[in-house]
PDB file of C-alpha atoms and ligand atoms in Angstrom:
ATOM      1  CA  MET N   8      13.940  10.328  -7.711  1.00  0.00           C
ATOM      2  CA  PRO N   9      15.794   8.246  -5.137  1.00  0.00           C
ATOM      3  CA  ILE N  10      16.044   9.846  -1.708  1.00  0.00           C
ATOM      4  CA  ASP N  11      18.990  10.520   0.591  1.00  0.00           C
ATOM      5  CA  ALA N  12      18.663   7.892   3.321  1.00  0.00           C
ATOM      6  CA  THR N  13      20.763  10.019   5.692  1.00  0.00           C
ATOM      7  CA  ALA N  14      18.400  13.033   5.561  1.00  0.00           C
ATOM      8  CA  PRO N  15      16.213  13.790   8.596  1.00  0.00           C
ATOM      9  CA  TYR N  16      12.765  12.202   8.717  1.00  0.00           C
ATOM     10  CA  ASP N  17      10.135  14.209   6.802  1.00  0.00           C
ATOM     11  CA  ASP N  18       6.601  13.875   8.190  1.00  0.00           C
ATOM     12  CA  SER N  19       5.094  14.854   4.826  1.00  0.00           C
ATOM     13  CA  ASN N  20       6.114  11.578   3.128  1.00  0.00           C
ATOM     14  CA  ILE N  21       3.353   9.417   1.686  1.00  0.00           C
ATOM     15  CA  PHE N  22       3.733   6.530   4.143  1.00  0.00           C
ATOM     16  CA  ALA N  23       3.524   8.960   7.094  1.00  0.00           C
ATOM     17  CA  LYS N  24       0.232  10.150   5.572  1.00  0.00           C
ATOM     18  CA  ILE N  25      -0.954   6.542   5.320  1.00  0.00           C
ATOM     19  CA  LEU N  26      -0.034   5.962   8.983  1.00  0.00           C
ATOM     20  CA  ARG N  27      -2.001   9.081   9.975  1.00  0.00           C
ATOM     21  CA  GLY N  28      -4.992   7.853   7.958  1.00  0.00           C
ATOM     22  CA  GLU N  29      -4.830  10.836   5.592  1.00  0.00           C
ATOM     23  CA  ILE N  30      -4.694   8.693   2.467  1.00  0.00           C
ATOM     24  CA  PRO N  31      -6.201   5.232   1.970  1.00  0.00           C
ATOM     25  CA  ASN N  32      -4.371   1.940   1.763  1.00  0.00           C
ATOM     26  CA  LYS N  33      -5.272  -1.702   1.286  1.00  0.00           C
ATOM     27  CA  THR N  34      -4.254  -3.008   4.700  1.00  0.00           C
ATOM     28  CA  VAL N  35      -3.070  -6.605   5.029  1.00  0.00           C
ATOM     29  CA  TYR N  36      -2.012  -6.493   8.696  1.00  0.00           C
ATOM     30  CA  GLU N  37      -1.540  -3.996  11.498  1.00  0.00           C
ATOM     31  CA  ASP N  38      -0.186  -4.191  15.029  1.00  0.00           C
ATOM     32  CA  GLU N  39       1.562  -1.945  17.546  1.00  0.00           C
ATOM     33  CA  PHE N  40       4.802  -1.878  15.557  1.00  0.00           C
ATOM     34  CA  ALA N  41       3.923  -2.269  11.897  1.00  0.00           C
ATOM     35  CA  LEU N  42       1.451  -1.708   9.095  1.00  0.00           C
ATOM     36  CA  ALA N  43       1.372  -3.936   6.000  1.00  0.00           C
ATOM     37  CA  PHE N  44      -0.482  -2.958   2.851  1.00  0.00           C
ATOM     38  CA  HIS N  45      -0.603  -3.759  -0.858  1.00  0.00           C
ATOM     39  CA  ASP N  46       1.799  -1.847  -3.085  1.00  0.00           C
ATOM     40  CA  ILE N  47      -0.093   0.553  -5.343  1.00  0.00           C
ATOM     41  CA  ASN N  48       1.987  -0.558  -8.348  1.00  0.00           C
ATOM     42  CA  PRO N  49       2.489  -4.302  -7.847  1.00  0.00           C
ATOM     43  CA  GLN N  50       5.486  -5.921  -9.519  1.00  0.00           C
ATOM     44  CA  ALA N  51       4.515  -9.510  -8.669  1.00  0.00           C
ATOM     45  CA  PRO N  52       1.244 -11.393  -7.980  1.00  0.00           C
ATOM     46  CA  VAL N  53       1.918 -10.661  -4.295  1.00  0.00           C
ATOM     47  CA  HIS N  54       3.567  -7.303  -3.584  1.00  0.00           C
ATOM     48  CA  VAL N  55       3.071  -6.104  -0.029  1.00  0.00           C
ATOM     49  CA  LEU N  56       4.892  -3.358   1.846  1.00  0.00           C
ATOM     50  CA  VAL N  57       5.566  -3.571   5.568  1.00  0.00           C
ATOM     51  CA  ILE N  58       6.430  -0.333   7.367  1.00  0.00           C
ATOM     52  CA  PRO N  59       7.268   0.395  10.990  1.00  0.00           C
ATOM     53  CA  LYS N  60       5.007   2.771  12.876  1.00  0.00           C
ATOM     54  CA  GLY N  61       8.013   4.741  14.106  1.00  0.00           C
ATOM     55  CA  ARG N  62       9.596   7.678  12.273  1.00  0.00           C
ATOM     56  CA  TYR N  63      12.504   6.016  10.435  1.00  0.00           C
ATOM     57  CA  VAL N  64      13.810   6.965   6.985  1.00  0.00           C
ATOM     58  CA  SER N  65      15.480   3.670   6.161  1.00  0.00           C
ATOM     59  CA  TRP N  66      17.070   0.494   7.446  1.00  0.00           C
ATOM     60  CA  ASP N  67      20.045   2.682   8.390  1.00  0.00           C
ATOM     61  CA  ASP N  68      18.506   4.918  11.086  1.00  0.00           C
ATOM     62  CA  PHE N  69      16.129   2.131  12.133  1.00  0.00           C
ATOM     63  CA  THR N  70      18.969  -0.251  13.003  1.00  0.00           C
ATOM     64  CA  ARG N  71      20.923   2.573  14.651  1.00  0.00           C
ATOM     65  CA  ASP N  72      18.191   4.339  16.643  1.00  0.00           C
ATOM     66  CA  ALA N  73      15.188   2.086  17.213  1.00  0.00           C
ATOM     67  CA  PRO N  74      14.768   0.503  20.646  1.00  0.00           C
ATOM     68  CA  ASP N  75      15.118  -3.274  20.712  1.00  0.00           C
ATOM     69  CA  GLY N  76      11.373  -3.718  21.206  1.00  0.00           C
ATOM     70  CA  GLU N  77      10.578  -1.788  18.034  1.00  0.00           C
ATOM     71  CA  LEU N  78      13.228  -3.696  16.074  1.00  0.00           C
ATOM     72  CA  ALA N  79      11.929  -7.054  17.242  1.00  0.00           C
ATOM     73  CA  GLY N  80       8.283  -6.053  16.821  1.00  0.00           C
ATOM     74  CA  PHE N  81       8.807  -4.896  13.254  1.00  0.00           C
ATOM     75  CA  ILE N  82      10.866  -7.906  12.189  1.00  0.00           C
ATOM     76  CA  ARG N  83       8.360 -10.301  13.733  1.00  0.00           C
ATOM     77  CA  ALA N  84       5.540  -8.487  11.924  1.00  0.00           C
ATOM     78  CA  VAL N  85       7.323  -8.965   8.588  1.00  0.00           C
ATOM     79  CA  GLY N  86       7.595 -12.711   9.214  1.00  0.00           C
ATOM     80  CA  HIS N  87       3.984 -12.872  10.390  1.00  0.00           C
ATOM     81  CA  VAL N  88       2.709 -11.140   7.248  1.00  0.00           C
ATOM     82  CA  ALA N  89       4.703 -13.491   5.013  1.00  0.00           C
ATOM     83  CA  ARG N  90       3.188 -16.506   6.795  1.00  0.00           C
ATOM     84  CA  GLU N  91      -0.330 -15.034   6.627  1.00  0.00           C
ATOM     85  CA  LEU N  92       0.136 -14.642   2.867  1.00  0.00           C
ATOM     86  CA  GLY N  93       1.326 -18.263   2.518  1.00  0.00           C
ATOM     87  CA  LEU N  94       4.711 -17.217   1.217  1.00  0.00           C
ATOM     88  CA  PRO N  95       7.292 -19.335   3.107  1.00  0.00           C
ATOM     89  CA  ALA N  96       6.472 -22.682   1.443  1.00  0.00           C
ATOM     90  CA  PRO N  97       6.728 -21.575  -2.198  1.00  0.00           C
ATOM     91  CA  GLY N  98       9.312 -18.951  -1.242  1.00  0.00           C
ATOM     92  CA  TYR N  99       9.389 -15.223  -1.684  1.00  0.00           C
ATOM     93  CA  ARG N 100      11.685 -12.229  -1.933  1.00  0.00           C
ATOM     94  CA  LEU N 101      12.175  -9.728   0.907  1.00  0.00           C
ATOM     95  CA  LEU N 102      13.693  -6.455  -0.263  1.00  0.00           C
ATOM     96  CA  ALA N 103      14.628  -3.142   1.326  1.00  0.00           C
ATOM     97  CA  ASN N 104      15.858  -0.299  -0.879  1.00  0.00           C
ATOM     98  CA  ILE N 105      18.125   2.177   0.894  1.00  0.00           C
ATOM     99  CA  GLY N 106      19.016   5.625  -0.392  1.00  0.00           C
ATOM    100  CA  GLN N 107      20.353   6.636  -3.795  1.00  0.00           C
ATOM    101  CA  HIS N 108      22.114   3.460  -4.933  1.00  0.00           C
ATOM    102  CA  GLY N 109      19.320   1.332  -3.490  1.00  0.00           C
ATOM    103  CA  HIS N 110      16.820   3.433  -5.485  1.00  0.00           C
ATOM    104  CA  GLN N 111      14.637   4.141  -2.447  1.00  0.00           C
ATOM    105  CA  GLU N 112      11.801   6.483  -3.418  1.00  0.00           C
ATOM    106  CA  VAL N 113       9.702   6.823  -0.250  1.00  0.00           C
ATOM    107  CA  PRO N 114      11.615   8.200   2.765  1.00  0.00           C
ATOM    108  CA  HIS N 115       9.913   6.028   5.391  1.00  0.00           C
ATOM    109  CA  LEU N 116      11.450   2.591   6.007  1.00  0.00           C
ATOM    110  CA  HIS N 117       9.621  -0.175   4.185  1.00  0.00           C
ATOM    111  CA  VAL N 118      10.332  -3.719   3.142  1.00  0.00           C
ATOM    112  CA  HIS N 119       8.835  -5.238   0.026  1.00  0.00           C
ATOM    113  CA  LEU N 120       7.429  -8.777   0.101  1.00  0.00           C
ATOM    114  CA  PHE N 121       7.281 -10.227  -3.424  1.00  0.00           C
ATOM    115  CA  GLY N 122       5.690 -13.600  -4.066  1.00  0.00           C
ATOM    116  CA  GLY N 123       3.438 -15.695  -6.243  1.00  0.00           C
ATOM    117  CA  ARG N 124       5.926 -16.341  -9.013  1.00  0.00           C
ATOM    118  CA  GLN N 125       9.542 -17.335  -9.619  1.00  0.00           C
ATOM    119  CA  MET N 126      11.590 -14.203  -8.909  1.00  0.00           C
ATOM    120  CA  GLY N 127      14.607 -15.174 -10.995  1.00  0.00           C
ATOM    121  CA  MET N 128      18.027 -13.663 -10.554  1.00  0.00           C
ATOM    122  CA  MET N 129      18.668 -11.414  -7.569  1.00  0.00           C
ATOM    123  CA  LEU N 130      19.722  -8.390  -9.632  1.00  0.00           C
ATOM    124  CA  PRO N 131      19.663  -7.580 -13.353  1.00  0.00           C
ATOM    125  CA  ARG N 132      23.094  -8.055 -14.909  1.00  0.00           C
TER     126      ARG N 132
HETATM  127  P1  AMP R 204      10.945   2.159  -2.915  1.00  0.00           P
HETATM  128  O1  AMP R 204      11.521   2.379  -4.268  1.00  0.00           O
HETATM  129  O2  AMP R 204      11.535   0.978  -2.213  1.00  0.00           O
HETATM  130  O3  AMP R 204      10.962   3.425  -2.075  1.00  0.00           O
HETATM  131  O4  AMP R 204       9.438   1.733  -3.157  1.00  0.00           O
HETATM  132  C1  AMP R 204       8.340   2.554  -2.890  1.00  0.00           C
HETATM  133  C2  AMP R 204       7.109   1.744  -3.218  1.00  0.00           C
HETATM  134  O5  AMP R 204       5.982   2.420  -2.691  1.00  0.00           O
HETATM  135  C3  AMP R 204       6.848   1.549  -4.716  1.00  0.00           C
HETATM  136  O6  AMP R 204       6.800   0.147  -5.005  1.00  0.00           O
HETATM  137  C4  AMP R 204       5.506   2.240  -4.935  1.00  0.00           C
HETATM  138  O7  AMP R 204       4.698   1.587  -5.882  1.00  0.00           O
HETATM  139  C5  AMP R 204       4.905   2.192  -3.539  1.00  0.00           C
HETATM  140  N1  AMP R 204       3.902   3.224  -3.248  1.00  0.00           N
HETATM  141  C6  AMP R 204       4.018   4.556  -3.449  1.00  0.00           C
HETATM  142  N2  AMP R 204       2.901   5.178  -3.016  1.00  0.00           N
HETATM  143  C7  AMP R 204       2.081   4.216  -2.529  1.00  0.00           C
HETATM  144  C8  AMP R 204       0.777   4.230  -1.945  1.00  0.00           C
HETATM  145  N3  AMP R 204       0.101   5.358  -1.776  1.00  0.00           N
HETATM  146  N4  AMP R 204       0.243   3.049  -1.566  1.00  0.00           N
HETATM  147  C9  AMP R 204       0.925   1.901  -1.747  1.00  0.00           C
HETATM  148  N5  AMP R 204       2.148   1.818  -2.276  1.00  0.00           N
HETATM  149  C10 AMP R 204       2.714   2.969  -2.676  1.00  0.00           C
END
């Protein structure tokens, strides 16, 4: 079920549990601002999620409420992870689902990095 991206942050969400070390993940990268790990249900040869360490539901509250340092730190981490995975040269897709129409399922901001194959059209027709 897609979530309401305008709802308050819920500390019981699965990515909050990953950040607290309560459930395992396959970490790709971690720094002060971000954690990157393999998606549990990959939809491409490379499918990595990058999440901020702060308590943000989606791109909406993140871009409204996060201090500049957290914004910059997270965005730089996303680029760093893509480079570490060798994605810029062949190309890749960076995706953020937001709320109901975006079909966001986990209510902690995350971006998807998809790579390793031709991604095709941006959206199904
Ligand atoms: P979204 O629809 O953008 O909210 O995507 C949520 C993503 O989180 C999906 O691609 C899921 O496969 C992924 N996911 C859910 N639980 C886990 C988990 N425990 N570890 C890694 N990825 C997960």
